[in-house]
mmCIF file of C-alpha atoms in Angstrom:
data_model
loop_
_atom_site.group_PDB
_atom_site.id
_atom_site.type_symbol
_atom_site.label_atom_id
_atom_site.label_comp_id
_atom_site.label_asym_id
_atom_site.label_seq_id
_atom_site.Cartn_x
_atom_site.Cartn_y
_atom_site.Cartn_z
ATOM 1 C CA MET U 1 -3.995 8.828 -162.039
ATOM 2 C CA LYS U 2 -0.608 8.131 -160.686
ATOM 3 C CA ASN U 3 -0.201 4.858 -162.561
ATOM 4 C CA GLN U 4 -0.134 6.751 -165.739
ATOM 5 C CA ILE U 5 3.097 8.466 -166.939
ATOM 6 C CA LEU U 6 4.141 11.249 -164.567
ATOM 7 C CA VAL U 7 5.913 14.404 -165.519
ATOM 8 C CA PHE U 8 8.973 15.515 -163.570
ATOM 9 C CA MET U 9 8.193 18.313 -161.188
ATOM 10 C CA ILE U 10 11.282 20.302 -162.123
ATOM 11 C CA ALA U 11 11.915 21.384 -164.551
ATOM 12 C CA GLY U 12 -7.820 21.355 -177.640
ATOM 13 C CA SER U 13 -10.744 23.772 -178.238
ATOM 14 C CA LEU U 14 -13.991 23.208 -176.587
ATOM 15 C CA LEU U 15 -15.869 23.104 -179.823
ATOM 16 C CA GLY U 16 -19.365 24.503 -179.690
ATOM 17 C CA CYS U 17 -20.060 25.174 -176.003
ATOM 18 C CA SER U 18 -16.848 26.647 -174.637
ATOM 19 C CA SER U 19 -14.824 29.819 -174.657
ATOM 20 C CA LYS U 20 -12.685 31.797 -172.226
ATOM 21 C CA SER U 21 -15.871 33.148 -170.739
ATOM 22 C CA ASN U 22 -16.578 29.629 -169.532
ATOM 23 C CA GLN U 23 -13.454 29.810 -167.419
ATOM 24 C CA ALA U 24 -14.726 32.931 -165.719
ATOM 25 C CA ASP U 25 -18.146 31.356 -165.274
ATOM 26 C CA THR U 26 -16.585 28.286 -163.742
ATOM 27 C CA ALA U 27 -14.775 30.506 -161.270
ATOM 28 C CA LYS U 28 -18.092 31.953 -160.115
ATOM 29 C CA ASN U 29 -19.627 28.600 -159.311
ATOM 30 C CA VAL U 30 -17.952 28.216 -155.928
ATOM 31 C CA THR U 31 -17.449 30.455 -152.965
ATOM 32 C CA GLN U 32 -13.835 31.425 -152.542
ATOM 33 C CA ASN U 33 -13.486 31.216 -148.768
ATOM 34 C CA GLU U 34 -9.712 31.511 -148.585
ATOM 35 C CA PRO U 35 -7.102 33.492 -150.545
ATOM 36 C CA VAL U 36 -5.784 31.606 -153.574
ATOM 37 C CA GLU U 37 -3.113 32.893 -155.936
ATOM 38 C CA PHE U 38 -4.364 32.921 -159.526
ATOM 39 C CA TYR U 39 -2.171 31.632 -162.356
ATOM 40 C CA SER U 40 -2.464 32.172 -166.109
ATOM 41 C CA ILE U 41 -0.256 29.609 -167.845
ATOM 42 C CA ASP U 42 0.480 30.215 -171.521
ATOM 43 C CA VAL U 43 1.111 26.723 -172.831
ATOM 44 C CA SER U 44 0.413 27.485 -176.500
ATOM 45 C CA ASN U 45 3.100 30.111 -177.070
ATOM 46 C CA SER U 46 5.759 28.301 -175.042
ATOM 47 C CA ILE U 47 5.392 25.223 -177.245
ATOM 48 C CA LYS U 48 6.092 27.252 -180.382
ATOM 49 C CA ASN U 49 9.727 27.742 -179.329
ATOM 50 C CA PRO U 50 10.656 24.758 -177.173
ATOM 51 C CA GLU U 51 14.083 24.012 -175.747
ATOM 52 C CA GLU U 52 15.868 20.696 -176.253
ATOM 53 C CA VAL U 53 18.009 19.945 -173.208
ATOM 54 C CA VAL U 54 19.289 17.112 -171.014
ATOM 55 C CA ILE U 55 18.054 17.396 -167.413
ATOM 56 C CA PRO U 56 20.195 15.764 -164.691
ATOM 57 C CA PHE U 57 18.598 14.136 -161.666
ATOM 58 C CA SER U 58 20.797 16.240 -159.395
ATOM 59 C CA ASP U 59 18.835 19.345 -160.373
ATOM 60 C CA PHE U 60 15.798 18.194 -158.446
ATOM 61 C CA VAL U 61 16.555 14.893 -156.650
ATOM 62 C CA GLU U 62 18.066 14.924 -153.168
ATOM 63 C CA ASN U 63 18.515 11.176 -152.807
ATOM 64 C CA ILE U 64 17.755 7.843 -154.511
ATOM 65 C CA GLU U 65 16.714 4.796 -152.520
ATOM 66 C CA TYR U 66 16.863 1.315 -154.044
ATOM 67 C CA VAL U 67 14.494 -1.388 -152.792
ATOM 68 C CA PRO U 68 14.969 -4.753 -154.568
ATOM 69 C CA LEU U 69 11.675 -6.658 -154.493
ATOM 70 C CA GLN U 70 11.947 -10.228 -153.223
ATOM 71 C CA THR U 71 11.569 -12.883 -155.876
ATOM 72 C CA THR U 72 9.484 -15.969 -155.089
ATOM 73 C CA SER U 73 7.265 -18.255 -157.125
ATOM 74 C CA LEU U 74 4.274 -16.206 -155.909
ATOM 75 C CA SER U 75 5.680 -12.706 -156.293
ATOM 76 C CA LEU U 76 6.831 -12.576 -159.924
ATOM 77 C CA ILE U 77 6.055 -9.206 -161.485
ATOM 78 C CA ASN U 78 4.640 -8.946 -164.992
ATOM 79 C CA GLU U 79 4.608 -5.605 -166.743
ATOM 80 C CA GLY U 80 1.374 -5.248 -168.738
ATOM 81 C CA ARG U 81 0.723 -3.068 -171.736
ATOM 82 C CA HIS U 82 -0.143 -0.155 -169.426
ATOM 83 C CA GLY U 83 2.915 -0.667 -167.233
ATOM 84 C CA ILE U 84 2.997 -2.074 -163.733
ATOM 85 C CA ILE U 85 -0.107 -1.366 -161.655
ATOM 86 C CA SER U 86 1.524 -0.011 -158.516
ATOM 87 C CA ASP U 87 1.572 2.273 -155.500
ATOM 88 C CA ILE U 88 4.042 3.088 -152.730
ATOM 89 C CA SER U 89 3.428 4.352 -149.208
ATOM 90 C CA GLN U 90 5.629 4.692 -146.141
ATOM 91 C CA LYS U 91 4.860 1.065 -145.255
ATOM 92 C CA LEU U 92 4.109 -0.885 -148.433
ATOM 93 C CA ILE U 93 5.066 -1.295 -152.071
ATOM 94 C CA ILE U 94 2.467 -2.779 -154.419
ATOM 95 C CA ALA U 95 3.568 -3.981 -157.844
ATOM 96 C CA ASP U 96 1.399 -6.130 -160.101
ATOM 97 C CA MET U 97 -0.900 -6.956 -157.119
ATOM 98 C CA ASN U 98 2.090 -8.222 -155.129
ATOM 99 C CA VAL U 99 2.555 -6.518 -151.756
ATOM 100 C CA PHE U 100 6.064 -5.936 -150.389
ATOM 101 C CA ASP U 101 7.519 -4.305 -147.311
ATOM 102 C CA ARG U 102 8.422 -0.708 -148.159
ATOM 103 C CA ASN U 103 11.794 -0.751 -146.385
ATOM 104 C CA THR U 104 13.099 -4.282 -146.973
ATOM 105 C CA GLY U 105 11.352 -5.329 -150.195
ATOM 106 C CA GLN U 106 10.239 -8.582 -148.518
ATOM 107 C CA PHE U 107 7.255 -10.196 -150.222
ATOM 108 C CA LEU U 108 4.225 -10.161 -147.927
ATOM 109 C CA PHE U 109 1.295 -11.499 -149.955
ATOM 110 C CA LYS U 110 -0.562 -11.535 -153.260
ATOM 111 C CA LEU U 111 -3.331 -8.969 -152.885
ATOM 112 C CA GLY U 112 -6.874 -10.363 -152.941
ATOM 113 C CA THR U 113 -8.123 -12.859 -155.502
ATOM 114 C CA ARG U 114 -8.797 -12.634 -159.211
ATOM 115 C CA GLY U 115 -12.224 -13.919 -160.211
ATOM 116 C CA GLN U 116 -15.888 -13.138 -160.837
ATOM 117 C CA GLY U 117 -17.018 -13.182 -157.208
ATOM 118 C CA PRO U 118 -18.228 -10.109 -155.269
ATOM 119 C CA GLU U 119 -15.015 -10.045 -153.229
ATOM 120 C CA GLU U 120 -12.750 -10.564 -156.260
ATOM 121 C CA TYR U 121 -11.352 -8.416 -159.064
ATOM 122 C CA THR U 122 -11.197 -9.078 -162.795
ATOM 123 C CA TYR U 123 -9.468 -6.110 -164.450
ATOM 124 C CA VAL U 124 -7.510 -3.811 -162.120
ATOM 125 C CA VAL U 125 -6.695 -0.321 -163.384
ATOM 126 C CA ASP U 126 -5.272 1.235 -160.208
ATOM 127 C CA VAL U 127 -4.449 0.657 -156.541
ATOM 128 C CA GLU U 128 -4.127 3.071 -153.599
ATOM 129 C CA ILE U 129 -2.679 2.650 -150.098
ATOM 130 C CA ASP U 130 -3.856 4.408 -146.926
ATOM 131 C CA ASP U 131 -1.258 3.860 -144.186
ATOM 132 C CA GLU U 132 -3.267 5.585 -141.472
ATOM 133 C CA ARG U 133 -6.317 3.350 -141.950
ATOM 134 C CA LYS U 134 -4.149 0.371 -142.952
ATOM 135 C CA GLU U 135 -6.281 -0.175 -146.029
ATOM 136 C CA ILE U 136 -5.579 -0.971 -149.672
ATOM 137 C CA TYR U 137 -8.069 0.082 -152.342
ATOM 138 C CA VAL U 138 -8.339 -1.709 -155.686
ATOM 139 C CA LEU U 139 -10.091 -0.035 -158.626
ATOM 140 C CA ASN U 140 -11.677 -2.642 -160.904
ATOM 141 C CA ALA U 141 -12.878 -1.610 -164.370
ATOM 142 C CA GLU U 142 -15.457 -4.251 -165.269
ATOM 143 C CA PRO U 143 -17.567 -4.334 -163.214
ATOM 144 C CA SER U 144 -16.852 -0.800 -162.022
ATOM 145 C CA LYS U 145 -16.096 -1.171 -158.326
ATOM 146 C CA ILE U 146 -13.533 -0.463 -155.610
ATOM 147 C CA LEU U 147 -12.573 -3.274 -153.256
ATOM 148 C CA THR U 148 -11.014 -2.591 -149.864
ATOM 149 C CA TYR U 149 -8.488 -4.910 -148.228
ATOM 150 C CA SER U 150 -6.713 -4.688 -144.889
ATOM 151 C CA PHE U 151 -2.937 -4.716 -144.487
ATOM 152 C CA ASP U 152 -3.182 -8.420 -143.628
ATOM 153 C CA ASN U 153 -4.955 -9.106 -146.941
ATOM 154 C CA LYS U 154 -8.467 -9.528 -145.584
ATOM 155 C CA TYR U 155 -11.345 -8.345 -147.762
ATOM 156 C CA LYS U 156 -13.405 -5.652 -146.021
ATOM 157 C CA TYR U 157 -15.989 -4.109 -148.370
ATOM 158 C CA THR U 158 -16.833 -2.904 -151.858
ATOM 159 C CA VAL U 159 -18.164 0.423 -153.132
ATOM 160 C CA SER U 160 -19.235 1.411 -156.629
ATOM 161 C CA ALA U 161 -16.586 3.156 -158.738
ATOM 162 C CA LEU U 162 -19.360 4.870 -160.735
ATOM 163 C CA GLY U 163 -17.590 4.169 -164.014
ATOM 164 C CA SER U 164 -14.406 5.956 -162.969
ATOM 165 C CA GLU U 165 -11.061 4.988 -164.468
ATOM 166 C CA SER U 166 -8.937 6.943 -161.998
ATOM 167 C CA PHE U 167 -8.998 7.519 -158.252
ATOM 168 C CA HIS U 168 -7.049 8.840 -155.265
ATOM 169 C CA ALA U 169 -7.196 8.046 -151.553
ATOM 170 C CA MET U 170 -7.782 11.335 -149.706
ATOM 171 C CA GLY U 171 -7.776 9.981 -146.145
ATOM 172 C CA ASN U 172 -10.593 9.358 -143.669
ATOM 173 C CA GLY U 173 -12.001 6.729 -146.018
ATOM 174 C CA ASN U 174 -12.700 9.284 -148.761
ATOM 175 C CA LEU U 175 -11.872 8.337 -152.346
ATOM 176 C CA LEU U 176 -11.658 10.913 -155.119
ATOM 177 C CA LEU U 177 -13.076 9.437 -158.338
ATOM 178 C CA SER U 178 -12.224 11.203 -161.580
ATOM 179 C CA ARG U 179 -13.895 10.968 -164.944
ATOM 180 C CA SER U 180 -11.618 10.215 -167.843
ATOM 181 C CA GLY U 181 -12.128 9.310 -171.474
ATOM 182 C CA SER U 182 -15.815 9.981 -172.046
ATOM 183 C CA ILE U 183 -18.529 11.567 -169.931
ATOM 184 C CA LYS U 184 -21.336 9.869 -171.808
ATOM 185 C CA ASN U 185 -21.898 7.513 -168.874
ATOM 186 C CA SER U 186 -21.854 10.077 -166.075
ATOM 187 C CA TYR U 187 -22.577 13.737 -165.478
ATOM 188 C CA TYR U 188 -19.932 14.396 -162.858
ATOM 189 C CA ASP U 189 -16.363 15.473 -163.532
ATOM 190 C CA TYR U 190 -15.283 14.134 -160.177
ATOM 191 C CA CYS U 191 -16.907 12.916 -157.026
ATOM 192 C CA VAL U 192 -15.896 11.813 -153.529
ATOM 193 C CA VAL U 193 -17.081 8.458 -152.189
ATOM 194 C CA ASN U 194 -16.715 7.405 -148.569
ATOM 195 C CA VAL U 195 -15.929 3.713 -148.115
ATOM 196 C CA ASP U 196 -17.418 3.567 -144.611
ATOM 197 C CA SER U 197 -20.836 4.995 -145.445
ATOM 198 C CA LYS U 198 -20.650 3.821 -149.080
ATOM 199 C CA GLU U 199 -22.215 7.132 -150.001
ATOM 200 C CA THR U 200 -21.204 9.783 -152.511
ATOM 201 C CA VAL U 201 -20.417 12.726 -150.249
ATOM 202 C CA TYR U 202 -19.637 15.226 -153.019
ATOM 203 C CA LYS U 203 -20.207 15.438 -156.748
ATOM 204 C CA HIS U 204 -18.869 18.107 -159.092
ATOM 205 C CA ILE U 205 -20.409 18.866 -162.462
ATOM 206 C CA SER U 206 -18.685 21.243 -164.869
ATOM 207 C CA SER U 207 -20.473 24.528 -165.489
ATOM 208 C CA ILE U 208 -20.183 23.776 -169.207
ATOM 209 C CA VAL U 209 -22.218 20.612 -168.843
ATOM 210 C CA LYS U 210 -24.703 22.468 -166.631
ATOM 211 C CA LYS U 211 -25.157 25.154 -169.279
ATOM 212 C CA ALA U 212 -25.672 22.560 -171.972
ATOM 213 C CA GLY U 213 -28.534 21.099 -169.955
ATOM 214 C CA ASP U 214 -28.258 17.539 -171.210
ATOM 215 C CA PHE U 215 -25.939 15.321 -173.166
ATOM 216 C CA SER U 216 -27.764 15.807 -176.444
ATOM 217 C CA LYS U 217 -26.661 19.447 -176.299
ATOM 218 C CA CYS U 218 -23.110 18.528 -175.363
ATOM 219 C CA LYS U 219 -22.155 16.936 -178.658
ATOM 220 C CA GLY U 220 -20.363 20.148 -179.564
ATOM 221 C CA ILE U 221 -18.208 19.958 -176.464
ATOM 222 C CA MET U 222 -15.251 18.233 -177.951
ATOM 223 C CA LYS U 223 -11.581 18.973 -177.646
ATOM 224 C CA ALA U 224 -9.854 18.128 -180.882
ATOM 225 C CA GLY U 225 -6.778 16.409 -179.689
ATOM 226 C CA SER U 226 -8.285 13.731 -177.504
ATOM 227 C CA VAL U 227 -10.953 12.165 -179.672
ATOM 228 C CA ASP U 228 -10.642 8.418 -180.126
ATOM 229 C CA GLU U 229 -14.098 7.592 -181.458
ATOM 230 C CA PRO U 230 -16.589 9.853 -183.257
ATOM 231 C CA TYR U 231 -19.398 8.690 -180.967
ATOM 232 C CA PHE U 232 -17.752 9.943 -177.803
ATOM 233 C CA ILE U 233 -19.626 12.973 -176.527
ATOM 234 C CA VAL U 234 -16.669 14.355 -174.627
ATOM 235 C CA THR U 235 -13.182 12.958 -174.400
ATOM 236 C CA GLY U 236 -10.128 13.910 -172.415
ATOM 237 C CA ASN U 237 -8.832 13.561 -168.902
ATOM 238 C CA ASN U 238 -9.275 15.639 -165.808
ATOM 239 C CA GLN U 239 -6.060 15.760 -163.785
ATOM 240 C CA PHE U 240 -5.491 15.751 -160.033
ATOM 241 C CA TRP U 241 -2.324 16.332 -158.060
ATOM 242 C CA LYS U 242 -1.431 17.118 -154.465
ATOM 243 C CA TYR U 243 0.420 20.258 -153.453
ATOM 244 C CA ASN U 244 0.926 21.767 -150.009
ATOM 245 C CA GLU U 245 -1.280 19.060 -148.482
ATOM 246 C CA LYS U 246 -4.212 20.035 -150.713
ATOM 247 C CA TRP U 247 -5.691 18.389 -153.780
ATOM 248 C CA CYS U 248 -5.548 20.406 -156.993
ATOM 249 C CA TYR U 249 -7.668 19.887 -160.070
ATOM 250 C CA TYR U 250 -7.442 20.611 -163.796
ATOM 251 C CA GLU U 251 -10.871 20.660 -165.451
ATOM 252 C CA TYR U 252 -10.499 19.380 -168.970
ATOM 253 C CA LEU U 253 -13.620 21.028 -170.351
ATOM 254 C CA SER U 254 -12.678 24.579 -169.365
ATOM 255 C CA ASP U 255 -8.872 24.371 -169.092
ATOM 256 C CA SER U 256 -9.334 25.761 -165.572
ATOM 257 C CA LEU U 257 -7.197 25.066 -162.509
ATOM 258 C CA PHE U 258 -8.673 24.639 -159.030
ATOM 259 C CA VAL U 259 -7.737 23.720 -155.480
ATOM 260 C CA LEU U 260 -10.231 21.662 -153.475
ATOM 261 C CA ASN U 261 -11.316 23.042 -150.114
ATOM 262 C CA ASN U 262 -12.150 20.905 -147.079
ATOM 263 C CA ARG U 263 -15.678 20.382 -148.441
ATOM 264 C CA PHE U 264 -14.176 19.047 -151.709
ATOM 265 C CA GLU U 265 -15.423 22.123 -153.594
ATOM 266 C CA PRO U 266 -13.203 23.461 -156.411
ATOM 267 C CA ILE U 267 -11.761 26.939 -155.680
ATOM 268 C CA PRO U 268 -10.510 28.664 -158.876
ATOM 269 C CA ARG U 269 -6.778 29.289 -159.048
ATOM 270 C CA GLY U 270 -6.004 29.745 -162.745
ATOM 271 C CA TYR U 271 -6.259 28.373 -166.249
ATOM 272 C CA LEU U 272 -4.153 26.947 -169.042
ATOM 273 C CA ASP U 273 -4.101 28.949 -172.263
ATOM 274 C CA MET U 274 -4.378 26.263 -174.928
ATOM 275 C CA GLU U 275 -5.915 28.450 -177.645
ATOM 276 C CA GLY U 276 -3.029 28.117 -180.091
ATOM 277 C CA LEU U 277 -3.280 24.312 -180.034
ATOM 278 C CA LYS U 278 -6.957 24.157 -180.941
ATOM 279 C CA ILE U 279 -8.603 23.569 -184.279
ATOM 280 C CA THR U 280 -12.062 24.316 -185.594
ATOM 281 C CA GLU U 281 -14.884 21.810 -185.619
ATOM 282 C CA GLU U 282 -14.667 21.598 -189.406
ATOM 283 C CA GLN U 283 -10.928 20.926 -189.262
ATOM 284 C CA TRP U 284 -11.593 18.197 -186.765
ATOM 285 C CA LYS U 285 -14.283 16.574 -188.929
ATOM 286 C CA VAL U 286 -11.996 16.532 -191.964
ATOM 287 C CA GLY U 287 -8.914 15.592 -190.022
ATOM 288 C CA PHE U 288 -10.593 12.824 -188.064
ATOM 289 C CA PHE U 289 -11.220 10.625 -191.072
ATOM 290 C CA LYS U 290 -7.865 11.424 -192.625
ATOM 291 C CA ARG U 291 -6.182 11.126 -189.241
ATOM 292 C CA ASN U 292 -3.859 13.885 -190.390
ATOM 293 C CA PHE U 293 -3.670 16.405 -187.588
ATOM 294 C CA PHE U 294 -1.855 16.662 -184.295
ATOM 295 C CA THR U 295 -3.764 15.651 -181.209
ATOM 296 C CA TRP U 296 -2.826 17.158 -177.869
ATOM 297 C CA ILE U 297 -3.309 15.295 -174.617
ATOM 298 C CA ILE U 298 -2.369 16.527 -171.156
ATOM 299 C CA LYS U 299 -0.949 13.441 -169.462
ATOM 300 C CA SER U 300 -0.277 14.893 -166.035
ATOM 301 C CA ILE U 301 0.246 18.050 -164.010
ATOM 302 C CA SER U 302 2.545 18.416 -161.020
ATOM 303 C CA GLU U 303 3.568 21.269 -158.765
ATOM 304 C CA THR U 304 6.289 22.494 -156.461
ATOM 305 C CA LYS U 305 6.752 25.700 -154.509
ATOM 306 C CA GLU U 306 8.482 27.205 -157.535
ATOM 307 C CA ASN U 307 6.755 25.660 -160.554
ATOM 308 C CA ILE U 308 3.645 24.149 -162.101
ATOM 309 C CA THR U 309 4.578 21.612 -164.772
ATOM 310 C CA ILE U 310 2.361 20.217 -167.506
ATOM 311 C CA ASP U 311 3.242 17.053 -169.427
ATOM 312 C CA LEU U 312 1.730 16.982 -172.915
ATOM 313 C CA LEU U 313 1.745 14.452 -175.724
ATOM 314 C CA ALA U 314 1.392 15.598 -179.332
ATOM 315 C CA SER U 315 0.723 12.855 -181.852
ATOM 316 C CA ASN U 316 -0.062 12.515 -185.536
ATOM 317 C CA ILE U 317 -1.157 9.023 -186.547
ATOM 318 C CA VAL U 318 -0.637 9.540 -190.287
ATOM 319 C CA GLN U 319 2.860 10.962 -189.888
ATOM 320 C CA LYS U 320 3.568 8.452 -187.101
ATOM 321 C CA LYS U 321 5.015 11.288 -185.079
ATOM 322 C CA PHE U 322 4.820 11.485 -181.303
ATOM 323 C CA ASP U 323 6.345 14.336 -179.313
ATOM 324 C CA ASN U 324 6.435 14.981 -175.599
ATOM 325 C CA TYR U 325 6.452 18.509 -174.240
ATOM 326 C CA LEU U 326 7.302 19.494 -170.691
ATOM 327 C CA SER U 327 5.793 22.949 -170.086
ATOM 328 C CA THR U 328 6.935 24.529 -166.821
ATOM 329 C CA TYR U 329 5.376 27.675 -165.398
ATOM 330 C CA SER U 330 7.529 29.696 -162.996
ATOM 331 C CA LYS U 331 5.508 31.152 -160.140
ATOM 332 C CA SER U 332 8.134 33.835 -159.568
ATOM 333 C CA ASP U 333 8.517 35.360 -163.044
ATOM 334 C CA LYS U 334 5.100 34.227 -164.371
ATOM 335 C CA LYS U 335 6.677 32.760 -167.514
ATOM 336 C CA THR U 336 6.209 29.368 -169.146
ATOM 337 C CA LYS U 337 8.988 27.414 -170.845
ATOM 338 C CA SER U 338 8.635 24.165 -172.772
ATOM 339 C CA ILE U 339 11.115 21.370 -173.416
ATOM 340 C CA LEU U 340 10.658 19.155 -176.470
ATOM 341 C CA ASN U 341 11.163 15.439 -175.880
ATOM 342 C CA PRO U 342 13.082 15.983 -172.632
ATOM 343 C CA VAL U 343 16.006 13.686 -171.849
ATOM 344 C CA PHE U 344 16.754 12.917 -168.185
ATOM 345 C CA GLU U 345 20.161 11.819 -166.946
ATOM 346 C CA ASP U 346 20.606 9.874 -163.727
ATOM 347 C CA ASP U 347 23.869 11.521 -162.810
ATOM 348 C CA LEU U 348 23.563 10.433 -159.160
ATOM 349 C CA ALA U 349 23.810 6.690 -159.733
ATOM 350 C CA LYS U 350 24.827 6.691 -163.394
ATOM 351 C CA GLY U 351 21.966 4.290 -163.989
ATOM 352 C CA VAL U 352 19.039 4.181 -166.374
ATOM 353 C CA ALA U 353 16.914 7.323 -166.091
ATOM 354 C CA LYS U 354 13.512 5.836 -166.793
ATOM 355 C CA SER U 355 11.750 9.156 -166.514
ATOM 356 C CA PHE U 356 8.939 8.059 -168.788
ATOM 357 C CA LEU U 357 7.818 5.606 -166.101
ATOM 358 C CA LEU U 358 8.192 7.921 -163.108
ATOM 359 C CA LYS U 359 5.174 7.701 -160.800
ATOM 360 C CA ILE U 360 3.802 9.549 -157.816
ATOM 361 C CA SER U 361 4.639 8.262 -154.360
ATOM 362 C CA ASN U 362 3.659 11.370 -152.434
ATOM 363 C CA GLU U 363 4.235 15.112 -152.640
ATOM 364 C CA ASN U 364 7.927 14.823 -151.966
ATOM 365 C CA SER U 365 8.933 11.621 -153.703
ATOM 366 C CA LYS U 366 8.563 9.793 -156.999
ATOM 367 C CA TYR U 367 9.498 6.306 -158.062
ATOM 368 C CA TYR U 368 10.064 3.975 -160.971
ATOM 369 C CA PHE U 369 10.921 0.323 -161.520
ATOM 370 C CA ILE U 370 14.076 -0.965 -163.166
ATOM 371 C CA SER U 371 14.887 -4.574 -163.969
ATOM 372 C CA PRO U 372 18.169 -6.282 -162.972
ATOM 373 C CA ASP U 373 18.747 -6.878 -166.684
ATOM 374 C CA GLU U 374 18.603 -3.139 -167.376
ATOM 375 C CA MET U 375 20.933 -2.432 -164.466
ATOM 376 C CA LYS U 376 23.493 -4.956 -165.699
ATOM 377 C CA ASP U 377 23.264 -3.584 -169.240
ATOM 378 C CA GLU U 378 23.920 -0.074 -167.967
ATOM 379 C CA ILE U 379 27.059 -1.156 -166.115
ATOM 380 C CA GLY U 380 28.230 -3.053 -169.186
ATOM 381 C CA LYS U 381 27.843 0.034 -171.369
ATOM 382 C CA LYS U 382 29.658 2.413 -169.016
ATOM 383 C CA GLY U 383 32.091 0.000 -167.370
ATOM 384 C CA VAL U 384 32.451 -0.823 -163.691
ATOM 385 C CA GLU U 385 34.953 2.006 -163.203
ATOM 386 C CA ALA U 386 32.094 4.461 -163.657
ATOM 387 C CA PHE U 387 30.425 3.192 -160.465
ATOM 388 C CA PRO U 388 33.044 3.671 -157.729
ATOM 389 C CA THR U 389 31.303 5.670 -154.980
ATOM 390 C CA GLY U 390 28.012 6.673 -153.404
ATOM 391 C CA LYS U 391 24.783 5.770 -155.139
ATOM 392 C CA ALA U 392 26.645 4.586 -158.224
ATOM 393 C CA LYS U 393 28.468 2.004 -156.104
ATOM 394 C CA GLU U 394 25.198 0.851 -154.530
ATOM 395 C CA PHE U 395 23.644 0.593 -158.001
ATOM 396 C CA LYS U 396 26.520 -1.636 -159.139
ATOM 397 C CA GLU U 397 26.398 -3.842 -156.042
ATOM 398 C CA ILE U 398 22.656 -4.477 -156.415
ATOM 399 C CA ALA U 399 23.025 -5.217 -160.129
ATOM 400 C CA ASN U 400 25.804 -7.732 -159.454
ATOM 401 C CA ARG U 401 23.875 -9.421 -156.647
ATOM 402 C CA LEU U 402 20.618 -9.982 -158.552
ATOM 403 C CA LYS U 403 19.898 -12.499 -161.271
ATOM 404 C CA GLU U 404 18.630 -11.222 -164.598
ATOM 405 C CA ASP U 405 15.208 -12.836 -164.112
ATOM 406 C CA ASP U 406 14.757 -11.553 -160.545
ATOM 407 C CA ASN U 407 12.031 -9.050 -159.724
ATOM 408 C CA ASN U 408 12.419 -5.366 -160.466
ATOM 409 C CA VAL U 409 14.145 -2.909 -158.196
ATOM 410 C CA THR U 410 12.064 0.005 -156.939
ATOM 411 C CA CYS U 411 13.903 3.311 -157.320
ATOM 412 C CA ILE U 412 12.476 5.938 -154.966
ATOM 413 C CA LEU U 413 13.498 9.543 -155.543
ATOM 414 C CA LYS U 414 13.382 12.020 -152.696
ATOM 415 C CA LEU U 415 12.857 15.434 -154.208
ATOM 416 C CA LYS U 416 14.647 18.590 -153.150
#
């Protein structure tokens, strides 16, 4: 889901039921009706010898656009423990359920109403914008539902979210719902719901779950590295990203990569080799109670014409150690390189490079939020003489114009 941490586009065992043969089996479950290049991405070995480098924005960013968000008594933005629930389209910016004009940053309205009613939301986990239909979709966790609002803030209808914690607007009123966390409450790995018909038009179930037959036989399907509670049957996140106008899919259970065809079916296009990061079931049982082993979680996957990039988090609760790895697969030389705890430098505007909060806008742009306070601090550290021209000058002018308690500035990166 895009509101989670996004990896820059530049540059673990299935215990019991899974093996590499499952990846091949998964590939046989759909009809490949168009040529798809197949990728084998060796994540495990690349992580053994990671690089430690500073990556400048100029390597992959063509331009930065700053959109200060208007501050009023109704539009104040609060950043929750999971960050700012947000989305950006060509027409709107949504931040903390406040809707702003995409180009001017003018506050338009507070989206919907919080409450217990059928047309209200209680706990929002994501929002999506569809410019073509002029609709805004709000994913509510409890109860699990998706509310639709018009661009003039009128409630339209509600569909069930089927327990999903992540979703994407695919166009034509189709919403891609992805399972994350645990599959104990649903059999599907993803499904597509149409908001007009309110029907589930496609549902995908992993071949591994199909082979197991039922959940009681799936208790061995567990990827050490993403287990939060011993009673979870399966934990981990499927990942979706858009490339070349098509939706791509990483299936957590099989470490397989797919591209969705126009019928929403997954067409195999590769797999991630995670073998070296996996531990045995016995190691997991011992390690779980001691909490003394590294867990591996794929946070996001992104793709360009040249690369496929995987953002991983390795953590050890006992050692209180948390490492980020950026594993980038080159489509040209078929090699994978990893960067340990990558550092990003905003050399275009000399401002704060908040890469850890970078989010998806669309295929060709990313964005993050920065507060006026952070902007002023950055100028104070480097001195005004460091901001004389171009984007650096614009950065300085915005920082000087805003008050420290004003709303955040949206930084939109156009990618090369």
